[in-house]
Amino acid sequence: MLAVQQLEAGYGESIILRNVSLKVAPGQVVCLLGRNGVGKTTLIKSIMGLLKARKGTVVYNNSNLTKSAPGVRAKSGIGYVPQGREIFPQLTVYENVLLGLEAAKTKTRDIPPEAIAKFPVLPTMYERRGGDLSGGQQQQLAFARALASKPELLLLDEPCEGIQPSIVDDIRDVIRAIKAEGQTAILLVEQSLEFVKSVGDYFYILEKGAVAWEGGLDDLDEETIRMYLTV
Amino acid sequence: MEVILSQIFNGLSISSILLLIALGLAITFGLMNVINMAHGELIMVGAYATYVTQNLFNDYLPASLFNWYFVLAIPVSFLIAFLLGLVLEASLIRFLYGRPLDSLLATWGVALMLQQLARTIFGAPNVAVKSPTWLDGGMTLMTGVVLPYKRLFIIGLVIVTLLAMFLYIYRSHAGRRMRAVMQNREMASCLGISTRRVDALTFAIGSGIAGIAGCALTLMGPIGPALGTYYIVDAFMVVVLGGVGKLVGTIIGATGIGMFNTLFEFWTSASLGKVLVFVCIVAFLQWRPKGLVAMRSRSLD
């Protein structure tokens, strides 16, 4: 469903990603691993359209999105939970979730119950401002906002960064639930190996802006981990 | 007693005019951070739109309908300034987001061009807009205290405009999109919002409200091509004093300046009063640079 081919992208003069190719199948949980600074977030941003690709293509559901604006990509069914959550600070929690509906394919004005059911704490805080929430609560809000449009592909950029363990467990459960429903594929960037092993179907390891290794859960052995992931 | 009452009313009246001219700027400068020096000229455009509406009524409609031209002039002024705002945004402003100095110079250039355009079309001398007769006279509160209908009308117009803006920004879907884009442009675009359209619409609405202000100013006296230059400084003062980005701040800022202006003018003279007001504003901004109502949130740290 998502196919990235020979992608080259970067900031200004510097090139971060070189010749990256990657595929996500419907309902699959694909994990993107690698040490700090290898270009994981850059890749996610290029897929979302926040960074322009210099070369290569981003194809989603048989339509070429390489030149499309982020809004077009969102409307074609890609949900995004960015690093740092990016909640709208001055808007209420409810308004933040409602904004997730902007990309929905149906012209609905109601938040789908299944998007919010996974985060029972959110409805109790609907009237508070997004900026006043704690980091973990903001992360849950960012998830609910992305799920409101019922995306077929969810891009998750370090969803567990700087969050207390109990909420990390909650988020793991949410990802598993999404996977079990089978409606949404996930491309997950995460540092914690234990976390990705518990949810992932397929793995890509980036190094110096290129895919250095890819394979299934069983292929991800100690040797590979030592080579590409241990510091 | 009469003196106090009439001074309070004067203060309120000046506040309402200040607020009306600053409201559009509260959107273009306050929300969008565009230093729009052409704001005064958008006011001027609104004023001339009223003038043209008046002339059309004079020329083509029976005299009995003339008094109602002003009711039509308000939406017409809004629309003309709104459209001009759209054109301005599409052709110039959108290339200058995030470049305050450039946008200051460029919009100043636009201001000069619009002034010259007005001179070319309508001539350099001021023109008079005849107020409808139902706004002549005033309400007598007690002996010596008369509240002119024109000023009462402007106060009412400000309240209606404010209410409409509040409903639009805080209660409508389009307003929510607008606030989202102004707070976090990238994320808003990632949620499927067309930031281009929101920018254009927001700037146009700010311009349109400047047009309404221009329409109201025709009640206060003759209008000319340089009308905007008298008000641009006041408009920026109100927005900066109130706190950039907050509608409530703009309201408090306008009321504060209007009231103190009246007070100082009453104690001293018109020009000295104005000087004193500006001294107070400068001193206040030294103490609280972010203005009266500053946005405070852990999210901004």
Short mmCIF file of C-alpha atoms in Angstrom, two decimals:
data_model
loop_
_atom_site.label_atom_id
_atom_site.label_comp_id
_atom_site.label_asym_id
_atom_site.label_seq_id
_atom_site.Cartn_x
_atom_site.Cartn_y
_atom_site.Cartn_z
CA MET A 1 0.00 0.00 0.00
CA LEU A 2 2.85 2.36 0.80
CA ALA A 3 5.90 2.07 -1.40
CA VAL A 4 8.89 4.36 -1.04
CA GLN A 5 11.41 3.99 -3.83
CA GLN A 6 14.98 5.28 -4.05
CA LEU A 7 14.08 8.26 -1.91
CA GLU A 8 16.60 11.03 -1.43
CA ALA A 9 15.78 13.85 0.97
CA GLY A 10 17.43 16.33 3.29
CA TYR A 11 17.42 19.77 4.84
CA GLY A 12 18.80 22.65 2.79
CA GLU A 13 22.12 21.67 1.28
CA SER A 14 22.66 18.56 3.34
CA ILE A 15 21.34 15.24 2.17
CA ILE A 16 20.12 12.95 4.93
CA LEU A 17 18.47 10.08 3.11
CA ARG A 18 20.08 8.28 0.21
CA ASN A 19 18.37 5.72 -1.93
CA VAL A 20 15.87 4.54 0.67
CA SER A 21 13.27 1.99 -0.42
CA LEU A 22 10.60 0.66 1.88
CA LYS A 23 7.21 -1.04 1.68
CA VAL A 24 4.26 -1.29 4.02
CA ALA A 25 1.49 -3.79 3.31
CA PRO A 26 -2.12 -3.31 4.49
CA GLY A 27 -2.57 -4.13 8.16
CA GLN A 28 1.15 -4.68 8.67
CA VAL A 29 3.19 -3.16 11.50
CA VAL A 30 6.53 -2.11 10.06
CA CYS A 31 9.21 -0.85 12.43
CA LEU A 32 11.97 1.55 11.55
CA LEU A 33 15.07 1.14 13.69
CA GLY A 34 18.48 2.73 13.85
CA ARG A 35 20.77 4.77 16.04
CA ASN A 36 20.24 8.47 16.64
CA GLY A 37 20.73 10.67 13.60
CA VAL A 38 20.46 8.04 10.88
CA GLY A 39 17.41 9.68 9.33
CA LYS A 40 14.38 7.89 10.80
CA THR A 41 12.39 11.05 11.49
CA THR A 42 13.54 12.53 8.18
CA LEU A 43 12.10 9.50 6.41
CA ILE A 44 8.78 9.81 8.23
CA LYS A 45 8.63 13.52 7.41
CA SER A 46 9.36 12.81 3.76
CA ILE A 47 6.57 10.25 3.65
CA MET A 48 4.19 12.76 5.25
CA GLY A 49 5.32 15.47 2.83
CA LEU A 50 6.86 17.87 5.33
CA LEU A 51 10.14 17.45 3.48
CA LYS A 52 10.34 17.47 -0.27
CA ALA A 53 11.90 14.44 -1.91
CA ARG A 54 14.83 15.29 -4.16
CA LYS A 55 14.75 12.01 -5.94
CA GLY A 56 12.67 8.88 -5.81
CA THR A 57 8.97 8.38 -5.34
CA VAL A 58 6.39 7.94 -2.58
CA VAL A 59 3.49 5.87 -3.86
CA TYR A 60 0.45 5.25 -1.70
CA ASN A 61 -2.48 3.07 -2.80
CA ASN A 62 -1.33 3.29 -6.42
CA SER A 63 -1.27 7.10 -6.48
CA ASN A 64 1.99 8.95 -6.70
CA LEU A 65 2.20 11.38 -3.78
CA THR A 66 5.80 12.46 -4.26
CA LYS A 67 4.86 16.05 -5.06
CA SER A 68 1.71 16.30 -2.92
CA ALA A 69 1.31 18.62 0.06
CA PRO A 70 0.92 17.07 3.53
CA GLY A 71 -2.78 17.90 3.56
CA VAL A 72 -3.39 15.85 0.40
CA ARG A 73 -1.52 12.90 1.89
CA ALA A 74 -3.53 13.15 5.09
CA LYS A 75 -6.76 13.15 3.10
CA SER A 76 -5.71 10.11 1.13
CA GLY A 77 -5.55 8.17 4.39
CA ILE A 78 -2.22 8.70 6.13
CA GLY A 79 -2.39 9.54 9.83
CA TYR A 80 0.59 11.07 11.60
CA VAL A 81 1.64 11.08 15.24
CA PRO A 82 4.76 13.23 15.16
CA GLN A 83 7.76 13.22 17.40
CA GLY A 84 7.12 15.70 20.19
CA ARG A 85 3.35 15.18 19.74
CA GLU A 86 2.68 18.67 18.30
CA ILE A 87 -0.60 19.24 20.11
CA PHE A 88 -2.23 22.63 19.45
CA PRO A 89 -1.51 24.23 22.82
CA GLN A 90 -4.20 26.94 22.90
CA LEU A 91 -6.99 24.70 21.63
CA THR A 92 -9.02 22.51 23.94
CA VAL A 93 -8.53 18.76 23.98
CA TYR A 94 -11.89 18.36 22.25
CA GLU A 95 -10.96 20.82 19.50
CA ASN A 96 -7.67 19.00 19.01
CA VAL A 97 -9.50 15.73 18.42
CA LEU A 98 -12.05 17.44 16.15
CA LEU A 99 -9.21 18.72 13.98
CA GLY A 100 -8.33 15.09 13.34
CA LEU A 101 -11.61 14.86 11.42
CA GLU A 102 -10.39 17.33 8.80
CA ALA A 103 -8.75 14.48 6.89
CA ALA A 104 -11.72 12.12 7.21
CA LYS A 105 -13.13 10.86 3.95
CA THR A 106 -16.72 11.15 5.07
CA LYS A 107 -17.98 14.62 5.94
CA THR A 108 -18.70 13.60 9.50
CA ARG A 109 -18.78 16.06 12.38
CA ASP A 110 -18.62 13.44 15.11
CA ILE A 111 -15.56 11.80 16.53
CA PRO A 112 -15.68 8.05 15.78
CA PRO A 113 -16.20 6.27 19.11
CA GLU A 114 -13.49 3.69 18.41
CA ALA A 115 -10.87 6.45 18.10
CA ILE A 116 -11.60 7.78 21.55
CA ALA A 117 -12.54 4.49 23.26
CA LYS A 118 -8.89 3.49 23.46
CA PHE A 119 -8.14 6.56 25.59
CA PRO A 120 -10.82 6.76 28.28
CA VAL A 121 -8.94 9.53 30.07
CA LEU A 122 -9.39 12.02 27.21
CA PRO A 123 -13.16 12.67 27.41
CA THR A 124 -12.72 13.65 31.06
CA MET A 125 -10.38 16.46 29.95
CA TYR A 126 -12.22 17.72 26.87
CA GLU A 127 -12.49 21.30 28.09
CA ARG A 128 -8.84 21.69 29.13
CA ARG A 129 -6.32 23.25 26.83
CA GLY A 130 -4.04 20.87 24.95
CA GLY A 131 -0.95 22.71 26.16
CA ASP A 132 -1.86 22.13 29.80
CA LEU A 133 -1.78 18.34 29.52
CA SER A 134 1.14 16.21 30.65
CA GLY A 135 3.43 14.59 28.08
CA GLY A 136 1.73 11.21 28.34
CA GLN A 137 -1.74 12.69 28.05
CA GLN A 138 -0.63 14.72 25.04
CA GLN A 139 0.67 11.55 23.42
CA GLN A 140 -2.69 9.87 23.89
CA LEU A 141 -4.36 12.95 22.48
CA ALA A 142 -2.06 12.87 19.44
CA PHE A 143 -3.06 9.24 18.89
CA ALA A 144 -6.77 9.97 19.19
CA ARG A 145 -6.41 12.95 16.84
CA ALA A 146 -4.68 10.79 14.23
CA LEU A 147 -7.21 7.95 14.61
CA ALA A 148 -10.22 10.26 14.29
CA SER A 149 -9.91 10.30 10.50
CA LYS A 150 -9.76 6.47 10.38
CA PRO A 151 -6.45 6.35 8.52
CA GLU A 152 -5.35 3.26 6.64
CA LEU A 153 -1.74 3.98 7.43
CA LEU A 154 -0.46 5.42 10.67
CA LEU A 155 2.98 6.98 10.95
CA LEU A 156 4.21 6.86 14.54
CA ASP A 157 7.39 8.75 15.33
CA GLU A 158 8.76 7.69 18.72
CA PRO A 159 5.41 7.46 20.47
CA CYS A 160 6.99 6.35 23.76
CA GLU A 161 9.66 9.02 24.04
CA GLY A 162 9.73 10.61 27.48
CA ILE A 163 6.64 8.91 28.80
CA GLN A 164 6.05 7.05 32.04
CA PRO A 165 6.13 3.20 31.80
CA SER A 166 2.44 2.68 32.50
CA ILE A 167 1.44 4.87 29.56
CA VAL A 168 4.03 3.12 27.39
CA ASP A 169 2.15 -0.08 28.19
CA ASP A 170 -1.13 1.60 27.29
CA ILE A 171 0.30 2.71 23.97
CA ARG A 172 1.58 -0.79 23.30
CA ASP A 173 -1.92 -2.10 23.92
CA VAL A 174 -3.35 0.50 21.56
CA ILE A 175 -0.93 -0.46 18.80
CA ARG A 176 -1.77 -4.12 19.34
CA ALA A 177 -5.49 -3.34 19.24
CA ILE A 178 -5.08 -1.42 15.98
CA LYS A 179 -3.11 -4.34 14.58
CA ALA A 180 -5.75 -6.84 15.70
CA GLU A 181 -8.51 -4.83 14.00
CA GLY A 182 -6.50 -5.13 10.81
CA GLN A 183 -7.85 -1.91 9.24
CA THR A 184 -4.75 0.19 9.73
CA ALA A 185 -1.15 -0.42 8.80
CA ILE A 186 1.53 1.15 10.99
CA LEU A 187 4.98 2.49 10.29
CA LEU A 188 6.63 2.81 13.67
CA VAL A 189 9.84 4.55 14.64
CA GLU A 190 10.97 3.47 18.07
CA GLN A 191 14.20 3.19 20.04
CA SER A 192 13.13 0.47 22.44
CA LEU A 193 13.97 -2.89 20.88
CA GLU A 194 11.84 -4.75 23.37
CA PHE A 195 8.87 -2.56 22.41
CA VAL A 196 9.16 -3.05 18.65
CA LYS A 197 9.75 -6.78 18.98
CA SER A 198 6.47 -7.06 20.85
CA VAL A 199 4.41 -5.39 18.10
CA GLY A 200 6.35 -5.49 14.82
CA ASP A 201 5.87 -7.71 11.76
CA TYR A 202 8.70 -6.45 9.63
CA PHE A 203 11.80 -4.39 10.38
CA TYR A 204 13.99 -1.93 8.57
CA ILE A 205 17.26 -0.71 10.05
CA LEU A 206 18.64 2.57 8.80
CA GLU A 207 22.28 3.53 8.91
CA LYS A 208 23.78 6.73 7.52
CA GLY A 209 20.58 7.53 5.70
CA ALA A 210 20.22 4.24 3.89
CA VAL A 211 18.49 0.95 4.60
CA ALA A 212 21.24 -1.26 6.04
CA TRP A 213 19.14 -4.27 6.92
CA GLU A 214 15.58 -5.53 6.58
CA GLY A 215 13.82 -8.65 7.65
CA GLY A 216 11.16 -10.36 9.78
CA LEU A 217 11.06 -10.83 13.53
CA ASP A 218 12.93 -14.14 13.43
CA ASP A 219 15.79 -12.70 11.41
CA LEU A 220 16.39 -9.94 13.92
CA ASP A 221 19.12 -11.80 15.83
CA GLU A 222 21.79 -10.75 18.29
CA GLU A 223 24.36 -10.33 15.54
CA THR A 224 22.23 -7.84 13.60
CA ILE A 225 21.33 -5.94 16.74
CA ARG A 226 24.96 -5.63 17.81
CA MET A 227 26.01 -4.49 14.37
CA TYR A 228 23.42 -1.81 13.76
CA LEU A 229 21.76 -0.89 17.01
CA THR A 230 24.01 -1.12 20.06
CA VAL A 231 25.92 2.00 20.81
CA MET B 1 -22.19 64.99 37.25
CA GLU B 2 -22.90 66.06 33.66
CA VAL B 3 -19.19 66.50 33.05
CA ILE B 4 -18.32 63.06 34.41
CA LEU B 5 -21.06 61.35 32.40
CA SER B 6 -20.20 63.04 29.15
CA GLN B 7 -16.49 62.35 29.67
CA ILE B 8 -17.19 58.68 30.28
CA PHE B 9 -19.29 58.58 27.13
CA ASN B 10 -16.58 60.36 25.17
CA GLY B 11 -14.06 57.83 26.43
CA LEU B 12 -16.29 54.94 25.44
CA SER B 13 -16.86 56.46 22.04
CA ILE B 14 -13.14 56.92 21.37
CA SER B 15 -12.51 53.40 22.65
CA SER B 16 -15.09 51.97 20.28
CA ILE B 17 -13.54 53.74 17.29
CA LEU B 18 -10.05 52.59 18.32
CA LEU B 19 -11.31 49.06 18.74
CA LEU B 20 -13.01 49.05 15.37
CA ILE B 21 -9.88 50.19 13.54
CA ALA B 22 -7.71 47.75 15.52
CA LEU B 23 -9.88 44.63 15.18
CA GLY B 24 -8.82 43.86 11.63
CA LEU B 25 -5.21 44.37 12.61
CA ALA B 26 -5.70 42.07 15.59
CA ILE B 27 -6.24 39.35 13.01
CA THR B 28 -3.64 40.19 10.38
CA PHE B 29 -0.95 41.28 12.83
CA GLY B 30 -2.10 39.60 16.04
CA LEU B 31 -2.89 36.17 14.68
CA MET B 32 -0.89 36.01 11.46
CA ASN B 33 2.10 38.14 12.55
CA VAL B 34 2.05 40.11 9.32
CA ILE B 35 3.13 43.69 9.99
CA ASN B 36 0.49 45.11 7.72
CA MET B 37 1.24 48.79 7.14
CA ALA B 38 -1.50 48.87 4.51
CA HIS B 39 -4.13 48.30 7.20
CA GLY B 40 -4.90 52.02 7.30
CA GLU B 41 -5.42 52.04 3.55
CA LEU B 42 -7.81 49.13 3.79
CA ILE B 43 -9.78 51.33 6.19
CA MET B 44 -9.59 54.09 3.58
CA VAL B 45 -10.86 51.69 0.91
CA GLY B 46 -13.82 50.85 3.13
CA ALA B 47 -14.55 54.54 3.59
CA TYR B 48 -14.47 55.19 -0.16
CA ALA B 49 -16.65 52.13 -0.74
CA THR B 50 -19.23 53.81 1.51
CA TYR B 51 -18.81 57.04 -0.45
CA VAL B 52 -19.41 55.24 -3.73
CA THR B 53 -22.46 53.44 -2.33
CA GLN B 54 -23.85 56.78 -1.25
CA ASN B 55 -23.29 58.26 -4.70
CA LEU B 56 -24.92 55.30 -6.41
CA PHE B 57 -27.98 55.66 -4.19
CA ASN B 58 -28.04 59.36 -4.96
CA ASP B 59 -27.85 58.84 -8.70
CA TYR B 60 -29.96 55.80 -9.35
CA LEU B 61 -32.47 55.32 -6.56
CA PRO B 62 -35.38 57.49 -5.42
CA ALA B 63 -34.54 59.99 -2.71
CA SER B 64 -36.85 58.25 -0.26
CA LEU B 65 -34.47 55.29 -0.15
CA PHE B 66 -31.36 57.38 0.34
CA ASN B 67 -31.38 57.06 4.11
CA TRP B 68 -30.93 53.31 3.84
CA TYR B 69 -27.73 53.46 1.84
CA PHE B 70 -25.69 53.16 5.02
CA VAL B 71 -27.20 49.78 5.90
CA LEU B 72 -25.97 48.48 2.56
CA ALA B 73 -22.68 50.34 2.78
CA ILE B 74 -21.48 48.25 5.74
CA PRO B 75 -21.50 44.88 3.90
CA VAL B 76 -20.28 46.57 0.72
CA SER B 77 -17.26 48.06 2.52
CA PHE B 78 -16.54 44.69 4.09
CA LEU B 79 -16.76 42.92 0.76
CA ILE B 80 -14.58 45.37 -1.17
CA ALA B 81 -11.86 45.34 1.49
CA PHE B 82 -12.22 41.55 1.80
CA LEU B 83 -11.62 41.09 -1.93
CA LEU B 84 -8.71 43.51 -1.89
CA GLY B 85 -7.28 41.53 1.02
CA LEU B 86 -7.60 38.31 -0.97
CA VAL B 87 -5.76 39.82 -3.92
CA LEU B 88 -3.10 41.32 -1.66
CA GLU B 89 -2.53 38.02 0.11
CA ALA B 90 -2.32 35.99 -3.07
CA SER B 91 -0.03 38.41 -4.88
CA LEU B 92 2.25 39.64 -2.11
CA ILE B 93 1.72 38.69 1.52
CA ARG B 94 2.01 34.94 1.06
CA PHE B 95 5.59 35.31 -0.10
CA LEU B 96 6.48 37.25 3.03
CA TYR B 97 5.28 35.04 5.89
CA GLY B 98 7.96 34.84 8.57
CA ARG B 99 9.79 37.88 7.15
CA PRO B 100 8.55 40.79 9.29
CA LEU B 101 10.92 43.47 7.97
CA ASP B 102 10.23 42.66 4.35
CA SER B 103 6.49 42.58 4.90
CA LEU B 104 6.69 45.93 6.73
CA LEU B 105 8.37 47.58 3.75
CA ALA B 106 6.29 45.84 1.12
CA THR B 107 2.95 46.61 2.77
CA TRP B 108 4.05 50.20 3.28
CA GLY B 109 4.66 50.35 -0.46
CA VAL B 110 1.19 48.94 -1.02
CA ALA B 111 -0.18 51.62 1.31
CA LEU B 112 1.43 54.39 -0.76
CA MET B 113 0.12 52.85 -3.97
CA LEU B 114 -3.42 52.61 -2.63
CA GLN B 115 -3.28 56.23 -1.45
CA GLN B 116 -2.17 57.36 -4.88
CA LEU B 117 -4.84 55.23 -6.49
CA ALA B 118 -7.48 56.90 -4.34
CA ARG B 119 -6.10 60.31 -5.32
CA THR B 120 -6.25 59.38 -8.99
CA ILE B 121 -9.80 58.07 -8.85
CA PHE B 122 -11.46 60.39 -6.32
CA GLY B 123 -9.12 63.39 -6.35
CA ALA B 124 -6.87 64.72 -3.61
CA PRO B 125 -9.42 66.83 -1.67
CA ASN B 126 -11.48 65.24 1.04
CA VAL B 127 -14.96 64.13 0.13
CA ALA B 128 -17.98 64.27 2.40
CA VAL B 129 -20.24 61.35 3.07
CA LYS B 130 -23.67 62.49 4.09
CA SER B 131 -24.81 60.55 7.10
CA PRO B 132 -28.32 59.16 6.99
CA THR B 133 -30.81 61.40 8.76
CA TRP B 134 -31.80 58.73 11.25
CA LEU B 135 -28.33 59.10 12.75
CA ASP B 136 -28.64 62.86 13.22
CA GLY B 137 -29.28 64.26 16.64
CA GLY B 138 -28.82 62.45 19.86
CA MET B 139 -30.30 60.97 22.96
CA THR B 140 -30.70 63.45 25.79
CA LEU B 141 -29.74 61.75 29.00
CA MET B 142 -30.13 64.86 31.14
CA THR B 143 -29.64 68.56 30.63
CA GLY B 144 -26.20 69.05 29.17
CA VAL B 145 -25.58 65.39 28.42
CA VAL B 146 -26.49 64.43 24.86
CA LEU B 147 -25.35 61.14 23.39
CA PRO B 148 -25.09 61.53 19.61
CA TYR B 149 -26.76 58.70 17.71
CA LYS B 150 -23.76 58.39 15.40
CA ARG B 151 -21.46 57.56 18.28
CA LEU B 152 -23.98 55.20 19.81
CA PHE B 153 -24.27 53.52 16.42
CA ILE B 154 -20.52 53.02 16.22
CA ILE B 155 -20.48 51.49 19.70
CA GLY B 156 -23.24 49.13 18.58
CA LEU B 157 -21.42 48.31 15.36
CA VAL B 158 -18.27 47.41 17.32
CA ILE B 159 -20.22 45.12 19.60
CA VAL B 160 -21.86 43.35 16.65
CA THR B 161 -18.54 43.02 14.81
CA LEU B 162 -16.85 41.66 17.93
CA LEU B 163 -19.61 39.15 18.48
CA ALA B 164 -19.42 37.96 14.88
CA MET B 165 -15.64 37.63 15.12
CA PHE B 166 -15.87 35.76 18.38
CA LEU B 167 -18.42 33.32 16.96
CA TYR B 168 -16.34 32.83 13.83
CA ILE B 169 -13.00 32.33 15.52
CA TYR B 170 -14.03 30.34 18.57
CA ARG B 171 -17.21 28.56 17.56
CA SER B 172 -17.03 27.72 13.86
CA HIS B 173 -15.20 24.97 12.04
CA ALA B 174 -13.39 27.46 9.86
CA GLY B 175 -12.30 29.37 12.96
CA ARG B 176 -10.92 26.22 14.52
CA ARG B 177 -8.92 25.51 11.38
CA MET B 178 -7.68 29.10 11.47
CA ARG B 179 -6.48 28.85 15.07
CA ALA B 180 -4.85 25.49 14.38
CA VAL B 181 -2.90 26.88 11.42
CA MET B 182 -1.81 29.96 13.37
CA GLN B 183 -0.54 27.85 16.26
CA ASN B 184 1.19 25.06 14.39
CA ARG B 185 1.24 25.38 10.65
CA GLU B 186 3.08 22.12 9.91
CA MET B 187 0.91 19.96 12.09
CA ALA B 188 -2.26 21.57 10.79
CA SER B 189 -1.22 20.72 7.25
CA CYS B 190 -0.48 17.14 8.33
CA LEU B 191 -4.08 16.84 9.51
CA GLY B 192 -5.40 17.66 6.06
CA ILE B 193 -6.03 21.38 6.47
CA SER B 194 -5.23 23.50 3.43
CA THR B 195 -3.02 26.13 5.05
CA ARG B 196 -2.97 28.20 1.86
CA ARG B 197 -6.72 28.61 1.91
CA VAL B 198 -6.81 29.35 5.63
CA ASP B 199 -4.09 32.02 5.28
CA ALA B 200 -5.87 33.70 2.39
CA LEU B 201 -9.24 33.65 4.15
CA THR B 202 -7.82 34.91 7.45
CA PHE B 203 -6.04 37.83 5.85
CA ALA B 204 -9.10 38.69 3.80
CA ILE B 205 -11.33 38.69 6.89
CA GLY B 206 -8.90 40.98 8.72
CA SER B 207 -8.98 43.29 5.70
CA GLY B 208 -12.76 43.15 5.50
CA ILE B 209 -13.09 44.24 9.12
CA ALA B 210 -10.80 47.16 8.33
CA GLY B 211 -13.32 47.99 5.60
CA ILE B 212 -16.14 48.09 8.15
CA ALA B 213 -14.04 50.43 10.26
CA GLY B 214 -13.64 52.70 7.23
CA CYS B 215 -17.38 52.69 6.72
CA ALA B 216 -17.92 53.76 10.34
CA LEU B 217 -15.32 56.53 10.05
CA THR B 218 -17.39 58.26 7.36
CA LEU B 219 -19.84 59.13 10.15
CA MET B 220 -17.14 61.05 12.00
CA GLY B 221 -16.18 63.49 9.25
CA PRO B 222 -14.98 63.91 5.68
CA ILE B 223 -12.68 61.28 4.24
CA GLY B 224 -9.59 61.58 2.08
CA PRO B 225 -6.83 59.46 0.55
CA ALA B 226 -4.67 59.93 3.65
CA LEU B 227 -7.38 58.74 6.03
CA GLY B 228 -5.53 55.55 6.86
CA THR B 229 -2.32 57.25 7.93
CA TYR B 230 -4.14 58.95 10.82
CA TYR B 231 -5.21 55.66 12.26
CA ILE B 232 -2.44 53.17 11.53
CA VAL B 233 -0.33 54.11 14.56
CA ASP B 234 -3.32 53.96 16.89
CA ALA B 235 -4.29 50.58 15.51
CA PHE B 236 -0.83 49.11 16.13
CA MET B 237 -0.72 50.69 19.59
CA VAL B 238 -3.97 49.03 20.57
CA VAL B 239 -2.90 45.59 19.36
CA VAL B 240 0.58 45.76 20.88
CA LEU B 241 -0.66 47.15 24.19
CA GLY B 242 -3.38 44.52 24.40
CA GLY B 243 -1.01 41.66 23.75
CA VAL B 244 -0.44 40.19 20.31
CA GLY B 245 -2.68 37.27 19.48
CA LYS B 246 -5.43 37.84 22.01
CA LEU B 247 -8.80 39.32 21.10
CA VAL B 248 -9.58 40.08 24.74
CA GLY B 249 -6.33 42.02 25.01
CA THR B 250 -7.28 44.15 22.02
CA ILE B 251 -10.59 45.04 23.65
CA ILE B 252 -8.95 45.99 26.95
CA GLY B 253 -6.19 47.86 25.10
CA ALA B 254 -8.67 49.94 23.10
CA THR B 255 -10.78 50.73 26.17
CA GLY B 256 -7.71 51.68 28.17
CA ILE B 257 -6.29 54.00 25.53
CA GLY B 258 -9.68 55.56 24.80
CA MET B 259 -10.46 56.25 28.45
CA PHE B 260 -7.03 57.64 29.34
CA ASN B 261 -7.02 59.72 26.19
CA THR B 262 -10.28 61.39 27.20
CA LEU B 263 -9.08 61.83 30.76
CA PHE B 264 -5.76 63.43 29.81
CA GLU B 265 -7.38 65.61 27.17
CA PHE B 266 -9.86 66.84 29.75
CA TRP B 267 -7.08 67.73 32.19
CA THR B 268 -4.68 69.22 29.66
CA SER B 269 -5.16 69.89 25.95
CA ALA B 270 -5.85 67.68 22.97
CA SER B 271 -2.28 67.38 21.74
CA LEU B 272 -0.72 67.13 25.19
CA GLY B 273 -3.27 64.48 26.13
CA LYS B 274 -2.22 62.34 23.21
CA VAL B 275 1.45 62.74 24.15
CA LEU B 276 0.70 61.66 27.72
CA VAL B 277 -1.15 58.59 26.50
CA PHE B 278 1.79 57.55 24.35
CA VAL B 279 4.22 58.12 27.23
CA CYS B 280 2.07 55.86 29.42
CA ILE B 281 1.95 53.15 26.73
CA VAL B 282 5.73 53.22 26.24
CA ALA B 283 6.29 53.06 29.99
CA PHE B 284 3.83 50.22 30.34
CA LEU B 285 5.45 48.22 27.56
CA GLN B 286 8.82 48.63 29.27
CA TRP B 287 7.30 47.02 32.30
CA ARG B 288 5.31 44.34 30.46
CA PRO B 289 6.68 43.95 26.93
CA LYS B 290 4.13 41.31 26.00
CA GLY B 291 1.19 43.60 26.61
CA LEU B 292 -1.82 43.39 28.88
CA VAL B 293 -2.93 39.87 28.11
CA ALA B 294 0.08 37.69 27.47
CA MET B 295 -0.31 34.11 26.41
CA ARG B 296 1.04 31.89 29.10
CA SER B 297 1.18 28.13 28.84
CA ARG B 298 3.68 25.38 29.53
CA SER B 299 3.36 24.51 25.88
CA LEU B 300 5.11 27.72 24.89
CA ASP B 301 8.21 27.03 26.98
#
